[in-house]
Coordinates of C-alpha atoms and ligand atoms in Angstrom, one line a residue:
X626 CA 88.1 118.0 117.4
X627 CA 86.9 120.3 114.7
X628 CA 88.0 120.4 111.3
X629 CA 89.6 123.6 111.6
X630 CA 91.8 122.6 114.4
X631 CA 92.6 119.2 112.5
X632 CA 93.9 121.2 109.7
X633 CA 95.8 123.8 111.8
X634 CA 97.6 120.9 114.0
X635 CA 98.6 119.1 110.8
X636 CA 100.3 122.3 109.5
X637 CA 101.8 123.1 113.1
X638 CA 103.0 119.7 113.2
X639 CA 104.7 119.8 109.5
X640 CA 106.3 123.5 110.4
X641 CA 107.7 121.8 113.7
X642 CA 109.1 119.3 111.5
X643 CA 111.0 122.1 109.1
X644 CA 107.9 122.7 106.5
X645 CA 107.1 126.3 104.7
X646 CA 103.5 126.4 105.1
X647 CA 102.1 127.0 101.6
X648 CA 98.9 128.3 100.7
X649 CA 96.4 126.2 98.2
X650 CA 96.6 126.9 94.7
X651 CA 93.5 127.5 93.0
X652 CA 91.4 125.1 91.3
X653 CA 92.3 125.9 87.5
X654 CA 96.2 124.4 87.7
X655 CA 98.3 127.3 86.7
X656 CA 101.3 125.6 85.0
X657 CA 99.0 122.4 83.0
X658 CA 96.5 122.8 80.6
X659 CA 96.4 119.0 80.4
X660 CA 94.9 118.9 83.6
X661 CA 90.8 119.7 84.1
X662 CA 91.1 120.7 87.9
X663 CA 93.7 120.3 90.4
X664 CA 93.2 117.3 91.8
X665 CA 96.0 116.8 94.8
X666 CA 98.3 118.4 96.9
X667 CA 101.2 117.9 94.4
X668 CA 100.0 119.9 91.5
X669 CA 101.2 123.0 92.4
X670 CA 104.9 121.5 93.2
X671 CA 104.9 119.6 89.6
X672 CA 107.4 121.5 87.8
X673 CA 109.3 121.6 91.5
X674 CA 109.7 117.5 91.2
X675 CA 110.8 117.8 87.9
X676 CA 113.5 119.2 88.3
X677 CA 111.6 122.1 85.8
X678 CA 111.1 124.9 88.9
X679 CA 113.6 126.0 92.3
X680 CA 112.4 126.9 95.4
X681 CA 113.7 128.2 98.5
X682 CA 113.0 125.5 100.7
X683 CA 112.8 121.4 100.3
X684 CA 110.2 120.8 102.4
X685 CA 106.8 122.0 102.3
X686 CA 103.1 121.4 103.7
X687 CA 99.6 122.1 102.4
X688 CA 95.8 122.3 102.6
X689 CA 94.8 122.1 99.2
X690 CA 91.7 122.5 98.1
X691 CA 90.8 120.3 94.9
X692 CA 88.2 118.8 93.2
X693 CA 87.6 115.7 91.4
X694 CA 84.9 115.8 88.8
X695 CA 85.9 114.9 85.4
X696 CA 89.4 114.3 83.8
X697 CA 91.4 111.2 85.4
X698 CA 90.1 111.0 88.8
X699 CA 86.5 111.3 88.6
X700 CA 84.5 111.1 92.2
X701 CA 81.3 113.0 90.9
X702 CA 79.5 109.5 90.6
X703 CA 80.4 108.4 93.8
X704 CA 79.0 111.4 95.4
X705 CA 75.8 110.3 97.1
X706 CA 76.7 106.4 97.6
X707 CA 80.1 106.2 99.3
X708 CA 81.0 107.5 103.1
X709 CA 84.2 109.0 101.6
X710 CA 84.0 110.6 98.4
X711 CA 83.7 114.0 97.6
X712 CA 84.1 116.5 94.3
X713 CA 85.5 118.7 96.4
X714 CA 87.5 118.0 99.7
X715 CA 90.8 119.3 100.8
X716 CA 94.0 117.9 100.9
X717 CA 96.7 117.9 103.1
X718 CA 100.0 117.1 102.4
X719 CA 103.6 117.0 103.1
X720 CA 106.7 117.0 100.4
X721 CA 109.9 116.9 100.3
X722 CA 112.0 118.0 97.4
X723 CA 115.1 115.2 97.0
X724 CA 115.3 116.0 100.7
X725 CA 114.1 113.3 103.5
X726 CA 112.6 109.9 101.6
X727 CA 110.9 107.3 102.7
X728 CA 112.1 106.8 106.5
X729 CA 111.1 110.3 107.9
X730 CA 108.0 110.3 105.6
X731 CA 106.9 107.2 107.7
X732 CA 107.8 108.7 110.4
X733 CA 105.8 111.7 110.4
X734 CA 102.8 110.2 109.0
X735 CA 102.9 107.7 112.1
X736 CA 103.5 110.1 114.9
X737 CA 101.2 112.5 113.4
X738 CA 98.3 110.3 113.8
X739 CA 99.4 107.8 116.9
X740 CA 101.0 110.9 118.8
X741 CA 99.3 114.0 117.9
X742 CA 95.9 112.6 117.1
X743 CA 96.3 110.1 119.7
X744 CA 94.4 107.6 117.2
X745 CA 95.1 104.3 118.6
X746 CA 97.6 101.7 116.6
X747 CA 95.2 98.8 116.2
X748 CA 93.0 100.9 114.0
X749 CA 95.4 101.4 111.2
X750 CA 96.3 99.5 108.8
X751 CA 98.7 99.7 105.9
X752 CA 99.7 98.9 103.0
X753 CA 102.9 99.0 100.6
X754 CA 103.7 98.0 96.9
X755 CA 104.3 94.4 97.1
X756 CA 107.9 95.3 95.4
X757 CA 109.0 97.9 97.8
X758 CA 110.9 95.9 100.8
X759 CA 112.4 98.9 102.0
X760 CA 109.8 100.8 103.1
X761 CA 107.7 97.3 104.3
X762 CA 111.1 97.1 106.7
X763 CA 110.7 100.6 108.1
X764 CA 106.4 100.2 108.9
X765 CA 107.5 96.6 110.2
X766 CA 110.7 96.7 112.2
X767 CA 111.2 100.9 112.8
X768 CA 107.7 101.5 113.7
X769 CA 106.8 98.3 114.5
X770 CA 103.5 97.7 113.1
X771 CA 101.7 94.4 113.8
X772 CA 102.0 92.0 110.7
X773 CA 98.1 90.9 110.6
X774 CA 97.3 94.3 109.8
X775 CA 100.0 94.9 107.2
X776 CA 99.6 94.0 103.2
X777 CA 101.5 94.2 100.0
X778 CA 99.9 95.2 97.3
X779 CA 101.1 94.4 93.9
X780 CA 98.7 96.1 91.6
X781 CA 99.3 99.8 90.4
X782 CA 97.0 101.1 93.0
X783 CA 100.4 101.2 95.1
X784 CA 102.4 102.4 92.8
X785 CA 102.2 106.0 91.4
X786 CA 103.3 107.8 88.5
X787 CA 103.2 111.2 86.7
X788 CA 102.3 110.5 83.4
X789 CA 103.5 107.6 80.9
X790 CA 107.5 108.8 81.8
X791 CA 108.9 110.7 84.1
X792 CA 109.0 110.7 88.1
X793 CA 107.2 107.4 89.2
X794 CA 107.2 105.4 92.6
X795 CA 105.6 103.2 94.6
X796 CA 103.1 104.2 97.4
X797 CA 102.5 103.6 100.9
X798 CA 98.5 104.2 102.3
X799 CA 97.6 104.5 105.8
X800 CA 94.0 103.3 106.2
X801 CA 91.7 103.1 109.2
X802 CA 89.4 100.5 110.4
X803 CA 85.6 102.1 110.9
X804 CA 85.0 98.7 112.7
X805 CA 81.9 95.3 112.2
X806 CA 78.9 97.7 112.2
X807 CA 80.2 98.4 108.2
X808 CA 80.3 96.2 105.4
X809 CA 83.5 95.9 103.7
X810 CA 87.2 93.9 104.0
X811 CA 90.7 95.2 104.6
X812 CA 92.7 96.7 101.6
X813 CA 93.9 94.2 99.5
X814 CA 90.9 91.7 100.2
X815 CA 87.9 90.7 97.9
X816 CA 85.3 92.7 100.0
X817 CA 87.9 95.8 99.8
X818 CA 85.1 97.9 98.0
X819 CA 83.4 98.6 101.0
X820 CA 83.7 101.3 103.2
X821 CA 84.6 100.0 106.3
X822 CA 88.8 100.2 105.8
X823 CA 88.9 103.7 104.6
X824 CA 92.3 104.9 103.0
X825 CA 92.9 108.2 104.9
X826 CA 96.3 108.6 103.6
X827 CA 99.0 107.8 100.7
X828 CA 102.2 108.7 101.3
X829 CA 104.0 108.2 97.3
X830 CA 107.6 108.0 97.2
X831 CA 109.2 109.2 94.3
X832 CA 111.7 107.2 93.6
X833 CA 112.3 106.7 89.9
X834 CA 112.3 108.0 86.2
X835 CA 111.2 106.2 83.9
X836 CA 112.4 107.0 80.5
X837 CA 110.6 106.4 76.7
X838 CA 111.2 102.8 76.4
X839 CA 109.5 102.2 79.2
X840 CA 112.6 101.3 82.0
X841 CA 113.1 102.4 85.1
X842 CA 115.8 104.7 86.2
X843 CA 116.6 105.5 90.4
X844 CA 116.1 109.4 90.7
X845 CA 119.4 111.0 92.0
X846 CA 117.0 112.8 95.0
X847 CA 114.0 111.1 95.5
X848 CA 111.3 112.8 96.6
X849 CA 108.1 112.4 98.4
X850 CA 104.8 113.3 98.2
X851 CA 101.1 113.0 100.6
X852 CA 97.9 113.3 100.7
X853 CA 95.4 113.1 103.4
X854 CA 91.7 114.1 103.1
X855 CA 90.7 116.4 105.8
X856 CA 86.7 115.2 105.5
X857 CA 88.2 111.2 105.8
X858 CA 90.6 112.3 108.4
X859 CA 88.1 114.5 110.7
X860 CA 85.6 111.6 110.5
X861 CA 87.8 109.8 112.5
X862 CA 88.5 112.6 114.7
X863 CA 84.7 113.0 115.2
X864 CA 84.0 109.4 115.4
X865 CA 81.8 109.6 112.4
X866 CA 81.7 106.8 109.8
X867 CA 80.5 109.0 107.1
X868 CA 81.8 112.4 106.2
X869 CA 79.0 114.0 105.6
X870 CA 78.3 114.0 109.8
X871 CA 81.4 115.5 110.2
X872 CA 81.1 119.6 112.0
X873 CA 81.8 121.1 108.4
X874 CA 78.9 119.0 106.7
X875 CA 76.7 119.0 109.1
X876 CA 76.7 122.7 109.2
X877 CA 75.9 122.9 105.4
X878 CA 73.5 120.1 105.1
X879 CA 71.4 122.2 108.2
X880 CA 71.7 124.7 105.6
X881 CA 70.9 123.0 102.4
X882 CA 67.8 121.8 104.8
X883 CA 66.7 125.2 105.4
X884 CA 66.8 126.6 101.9
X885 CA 65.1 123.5 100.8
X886 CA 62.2 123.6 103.2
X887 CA 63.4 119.9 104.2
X888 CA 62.5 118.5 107.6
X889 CA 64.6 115.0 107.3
X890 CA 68.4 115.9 107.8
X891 CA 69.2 112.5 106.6
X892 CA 67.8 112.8 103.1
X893 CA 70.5 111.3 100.7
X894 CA 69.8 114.5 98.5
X895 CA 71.1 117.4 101.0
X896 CA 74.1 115.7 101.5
X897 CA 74.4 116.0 97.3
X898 CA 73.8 119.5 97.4
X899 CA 76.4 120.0 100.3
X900 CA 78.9 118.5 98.2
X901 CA 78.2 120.3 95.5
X902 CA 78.3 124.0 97.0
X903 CA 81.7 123.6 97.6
X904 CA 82.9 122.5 94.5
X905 CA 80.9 125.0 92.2
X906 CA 82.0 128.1 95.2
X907 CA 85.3 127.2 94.7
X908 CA 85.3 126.7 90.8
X909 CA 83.7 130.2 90.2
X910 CA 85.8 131.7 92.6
X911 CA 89.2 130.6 91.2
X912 CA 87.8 132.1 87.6
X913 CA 85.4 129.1 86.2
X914 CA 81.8 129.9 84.7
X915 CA 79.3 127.7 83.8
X916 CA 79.2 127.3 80.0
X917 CA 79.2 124.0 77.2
X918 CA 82.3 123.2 77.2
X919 CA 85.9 122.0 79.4
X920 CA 85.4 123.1 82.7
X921 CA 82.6 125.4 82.4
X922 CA 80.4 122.4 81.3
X923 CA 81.8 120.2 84.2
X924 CA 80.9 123.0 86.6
X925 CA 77.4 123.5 84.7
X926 CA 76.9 120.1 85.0
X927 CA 77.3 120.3 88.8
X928 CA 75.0 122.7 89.3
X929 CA 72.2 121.1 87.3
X930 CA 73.2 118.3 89.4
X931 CA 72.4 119.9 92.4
X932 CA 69.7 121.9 91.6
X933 CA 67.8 118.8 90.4
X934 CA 68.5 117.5 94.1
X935 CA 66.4 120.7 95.1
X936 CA 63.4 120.0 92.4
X937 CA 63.5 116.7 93.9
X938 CA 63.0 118.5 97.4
X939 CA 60.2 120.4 96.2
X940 CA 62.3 123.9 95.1
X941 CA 60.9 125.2 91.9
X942 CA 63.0 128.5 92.9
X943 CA 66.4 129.3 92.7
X944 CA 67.7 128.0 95.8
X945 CA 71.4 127.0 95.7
X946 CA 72.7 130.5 94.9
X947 CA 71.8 131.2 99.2
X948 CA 74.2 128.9 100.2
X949 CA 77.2 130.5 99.2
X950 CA 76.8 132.8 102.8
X951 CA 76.3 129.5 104.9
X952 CA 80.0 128.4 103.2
X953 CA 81.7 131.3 103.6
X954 CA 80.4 130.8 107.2
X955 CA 82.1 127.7 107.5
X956 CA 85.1 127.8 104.9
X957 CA 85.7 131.3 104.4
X958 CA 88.4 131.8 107.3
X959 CA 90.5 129.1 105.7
X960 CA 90.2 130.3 102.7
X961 CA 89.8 133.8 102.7
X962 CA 89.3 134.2 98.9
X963 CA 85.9 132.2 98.6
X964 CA 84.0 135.4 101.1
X965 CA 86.2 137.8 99.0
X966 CA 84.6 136.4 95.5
X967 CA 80.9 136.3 97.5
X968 CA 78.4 138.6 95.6
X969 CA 79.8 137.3 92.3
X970 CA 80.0 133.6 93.3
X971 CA 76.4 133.7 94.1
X972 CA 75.3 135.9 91.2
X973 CA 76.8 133.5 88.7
X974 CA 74.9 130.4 90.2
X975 CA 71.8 132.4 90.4
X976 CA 71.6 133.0 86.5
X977 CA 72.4 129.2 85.7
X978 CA 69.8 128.5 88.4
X979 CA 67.1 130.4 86.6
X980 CA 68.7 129.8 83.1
X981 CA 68.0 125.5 84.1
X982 CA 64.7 126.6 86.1
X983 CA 62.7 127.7 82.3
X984 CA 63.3 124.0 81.0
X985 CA 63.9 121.5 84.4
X986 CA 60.3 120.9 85.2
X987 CA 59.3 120.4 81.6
X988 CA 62.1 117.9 81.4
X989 CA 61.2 116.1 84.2
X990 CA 57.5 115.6 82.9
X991 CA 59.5 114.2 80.0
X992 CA 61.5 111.6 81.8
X993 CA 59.0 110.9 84.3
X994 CA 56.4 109.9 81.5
X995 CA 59.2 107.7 79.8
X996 CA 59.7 106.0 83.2
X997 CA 56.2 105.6 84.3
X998 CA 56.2 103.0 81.7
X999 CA 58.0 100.9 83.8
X1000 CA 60.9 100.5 81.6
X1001 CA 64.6 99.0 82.5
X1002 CA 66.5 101.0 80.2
X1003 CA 65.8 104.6 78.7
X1004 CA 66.5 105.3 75.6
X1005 CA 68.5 107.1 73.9
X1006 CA 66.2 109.6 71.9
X1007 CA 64.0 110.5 75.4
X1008 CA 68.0 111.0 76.7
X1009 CA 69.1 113.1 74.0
X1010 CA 66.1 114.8 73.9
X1011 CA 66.1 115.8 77.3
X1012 CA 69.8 117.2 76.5
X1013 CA 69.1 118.7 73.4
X1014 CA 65.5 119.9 74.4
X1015 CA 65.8 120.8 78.4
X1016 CA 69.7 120.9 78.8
X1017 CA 70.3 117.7 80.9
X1018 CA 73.6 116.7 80.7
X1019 CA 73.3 113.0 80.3
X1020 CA 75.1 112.3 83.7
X1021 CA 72.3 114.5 85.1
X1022 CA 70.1 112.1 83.6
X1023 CA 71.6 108.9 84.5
X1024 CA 72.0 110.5 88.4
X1025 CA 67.8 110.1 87.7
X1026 CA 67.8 106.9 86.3
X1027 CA 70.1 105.5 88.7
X1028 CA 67.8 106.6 91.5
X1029 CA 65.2 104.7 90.0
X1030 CA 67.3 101.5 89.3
X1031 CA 67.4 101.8 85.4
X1032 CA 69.9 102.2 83.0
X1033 CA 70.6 104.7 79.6
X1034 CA 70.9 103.6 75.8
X1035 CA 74.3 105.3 75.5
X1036 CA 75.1 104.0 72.5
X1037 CA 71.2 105.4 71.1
X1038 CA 72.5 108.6 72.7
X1039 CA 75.7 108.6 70.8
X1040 CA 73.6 107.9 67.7
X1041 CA 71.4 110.9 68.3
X1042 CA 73.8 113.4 69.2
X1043 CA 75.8 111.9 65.8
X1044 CA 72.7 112.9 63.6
X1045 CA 72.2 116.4 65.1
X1046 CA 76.1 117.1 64.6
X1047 CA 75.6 116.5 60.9
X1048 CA 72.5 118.3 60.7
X1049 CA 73.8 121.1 62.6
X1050 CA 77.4 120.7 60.2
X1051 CA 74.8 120.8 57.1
X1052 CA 73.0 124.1 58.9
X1053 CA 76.4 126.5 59.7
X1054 CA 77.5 125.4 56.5
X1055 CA 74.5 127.1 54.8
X1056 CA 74.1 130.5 57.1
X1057 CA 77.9 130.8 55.9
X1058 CA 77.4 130.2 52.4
X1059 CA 74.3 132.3 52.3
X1060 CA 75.4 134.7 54.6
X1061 CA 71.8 134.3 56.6
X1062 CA 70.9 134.4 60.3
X1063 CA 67.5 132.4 60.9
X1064 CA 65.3 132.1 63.8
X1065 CA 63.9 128.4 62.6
X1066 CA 60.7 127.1 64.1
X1067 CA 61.0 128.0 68.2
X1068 CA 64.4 128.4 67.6
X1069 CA 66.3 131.5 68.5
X1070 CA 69.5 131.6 67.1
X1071 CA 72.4 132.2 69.8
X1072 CA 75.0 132.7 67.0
X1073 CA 78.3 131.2 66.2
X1074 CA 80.2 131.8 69.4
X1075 CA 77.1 129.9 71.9
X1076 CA 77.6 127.0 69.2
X1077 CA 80.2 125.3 71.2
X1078 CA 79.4 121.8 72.3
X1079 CA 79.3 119.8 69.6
X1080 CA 77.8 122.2 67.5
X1081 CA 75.1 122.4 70.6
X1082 CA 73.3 125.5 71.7
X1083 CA 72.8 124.3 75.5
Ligands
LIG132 P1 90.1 106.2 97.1 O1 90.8 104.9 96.8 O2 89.3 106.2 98.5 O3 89.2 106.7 96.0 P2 92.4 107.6 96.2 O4 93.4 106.5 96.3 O5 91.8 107.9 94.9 O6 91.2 107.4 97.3 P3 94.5 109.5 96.5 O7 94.6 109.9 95.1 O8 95.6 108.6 97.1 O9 93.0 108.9 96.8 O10 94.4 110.9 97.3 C1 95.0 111.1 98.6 C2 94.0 111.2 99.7 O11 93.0 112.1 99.4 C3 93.2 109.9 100.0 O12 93.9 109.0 100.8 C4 91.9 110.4 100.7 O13 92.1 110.7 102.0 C5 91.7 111.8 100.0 N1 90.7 111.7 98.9 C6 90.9 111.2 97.6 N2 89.8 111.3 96.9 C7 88.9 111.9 97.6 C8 87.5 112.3 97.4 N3 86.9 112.2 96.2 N4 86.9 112.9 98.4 C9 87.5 113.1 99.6 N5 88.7 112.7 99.9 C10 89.4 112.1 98.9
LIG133 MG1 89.9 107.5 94.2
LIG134 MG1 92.9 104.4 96.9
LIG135 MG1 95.3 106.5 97.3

């Protein structure tokens, strides 16, 4: 089953069930500026649970698309080394405003995946918050679930919660069982790390407010809210352990391949750069550009990411900017505004590609010279030069250094960047006195306004 249809039969399935399809929000959260990207299903409905916003209907369902790259839930380092972890993914979901709770949300969840998936039972397991007896009751003596693969969990990973007050609740998550051939123990276990139990779904009841002093109050209409990752649920589907072989990867990492000049499919780096296409399409078409700070500098340091995948590959040339016709190829039905933002999409990554292409290979002589010397850690002046010098984000840098099994100095970083910001302080504050521009020593001065990250010209 394709990833399309998996999508399209979870929405058919929620309408059936009383829904109002809703279309995804864009990326930039239009009702936060706390929050860096929108990061779940939910966001859009946030003023709608509390009790801030009225809509027609109490029940809705979702694709969302969302990425999680910085802020609170931050996957970016994961991408590469887990099955299941993306920047970007989408996100479906189910809600209910203080209309059905907890019995119906178990419900649908169950015969969703048992009876319209036709996944069988002894492949799921799942968990509750070790606290909530009522909805253990429901999975165990409604539904029926076999006890050995049913467990409590009492740490906060089961229980969910807005922010330090407000709506709260704890959280029921469906997981499936990958089976031996993978490393990795059930939720709850020692070995739960690995990636053999994969959580495909979290159903979060809310169920409570909790007020200033820190207690507790039931909500007078609880509500609920899910999330299911498409990628995690179509591997399943596609019996696939990873993600990336699922039909929607594969079809960009054939892509990645050909722009790349790469022969081997499975290189660990094309699956990077498919990852990354989708995040930083989707970011500059809901109205992010790369710059040096917030989320510009989060997409920049995305791209750079990915575009030191392709160096790594052997591309000296802009090569990332091509994809965006191979994802609107594969994403742009769905989401019909990515193929509407094309030209401009790919524009914008083609300027940062050749922007990061006058300085990348120099800075990889750099680092590659520091490593040769068969060093466990790098320090933190090579690191800080590379940022200052060759605009590497240090996470780019530590992506390197963790391919090569060494750590960073941070904390020599830190020092670094500490010294230039009071150089730089001492600098602005003389132009401004004396009223003088300078073009220092190779230095071309960008002016006050590119002077944004930490006093950095990146
Ligand atoms: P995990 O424990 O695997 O990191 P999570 O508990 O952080 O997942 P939730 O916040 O509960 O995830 O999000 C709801 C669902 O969204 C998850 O059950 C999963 O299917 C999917 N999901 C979460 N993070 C990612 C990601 N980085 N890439 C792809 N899918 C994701
Ligand atoms: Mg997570
Ligand atoms: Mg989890
Ligand atoms: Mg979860």
């Amino acid at each position: 089953m394709r990833s399309s249809e998996i999508r399209q039969k979870f929405l058919d399935f929620f309408k059936t069930h009383g829904h109002t399809i809703i279309a995804s929000s864009p990326l930039v959260p239009a009702n936060d500026p706390t929050l860096l990207f929108t990061n779940a299903g939910m966001v859009q409905f946030k003023d709608v649970f509390l009790g801030q916003d009225q809509r027609s209907y109490t029940r809705a369902a979702s694709s969302q698309r969302c990425v999680r790259a910085g802020g609170k839930h931050n996957d970016l380092e994961n991408v590469g080394y887990t099955a299941r972890h993306h920047t970007f993914f989408e996100m479906l979901g189910n809600f209910s405003f203080g209309d059905y709770f907890k019995r119906n949300a178990i419900q649908f969840a169950w015969e969703f995946l048992t009876d319209t998936l036709k996944i069988p039972q002894e492949k799921l397991w799942i968990t509750v918050y070790a606290e909530d007896d009522e909805a253990a009751d429901i999975w165990l003596n409604e539904i029926g679930i076999n006890p050995a693969r049913f467990v409590r969990i009492d740490t906060m990973d089961n229980f969910w919660q807005m922010g330090d007050t407000g709506p709260c609740g704890p959280c029921s998550e469906i997981f499936y069982d990958h089976g031996p051939d993978v490393a990795g123990g059930p939720p709850g276990s020692a070995e739960a790390e690995g990636d053999r139990y994969i959580e495909i779904w979290n159903l979060v009841f809310m169920q409570f407010n909790r007020d200033s002093g820190g207690e507790l109050h039931p909500l007078p209409k609880p509500s609920v809210d899910t999330g299911m990752g498409l990628e995690r649920i179509s591997a399943v589907m596609q019996q696939v352990h990873s993600n990336y072989d699922i039909d929607l990867f594969q079809d960009l990492i054939k892509a990645a391949a050909r722009v790349t000049n790469t022969q081997n499919l499975e290189d660990n780096s094309l699956k990077v750069i498919a990852d990354h296409i989708r995040a930083c399409a989707f970011l500059i078409t809901d109205g992010v550009i790369p710059g040096s700070e917030g989320r510009g500098y989060v997409l920049r340091r995305i791209i750079r990411r990915a575009i030191r995948h392709g160096y790594r590959l052997g591309q000296k040339k802009p090569f990332f900017y091509r994809l965006v016709t191979d994802l609107c190829s594969v994403m742009g039905e769905a989401y019909p505004e990515l193929p509407a933002a094309k030209e401009r999409v790919a524009g914008v990554l083609q300027q940062e590609e050749e922007r990061f292409a006058e300085t990348l290979e120099h800075g990889m002589q750099v680092l590659d010279n520091a490593i040769s010397k068969k060093i466990s850690v790098l320090d933190g002046e090579t690191a800080f030069r590379l940022y200052d010098t060759f605009g590497f984000p240090l996470d780019l840098t530590a992506d390197i250094a963790r391919e090569r099994g060494i750590s960073i100095d941070n904390e020599g970083f830190e020092r670094a960047m500490a010294r230039q910001r009071e150089q730089a302080r001492a600098a602005n504050k003389f132009t401004m006195n004396e009223g003088l521009t300078y073009s220092g020593n190779q230095t071309v001065f960008h002016g006050y306004n590119a002077l944004q990250h930490e006093g950095k010209i990146l």
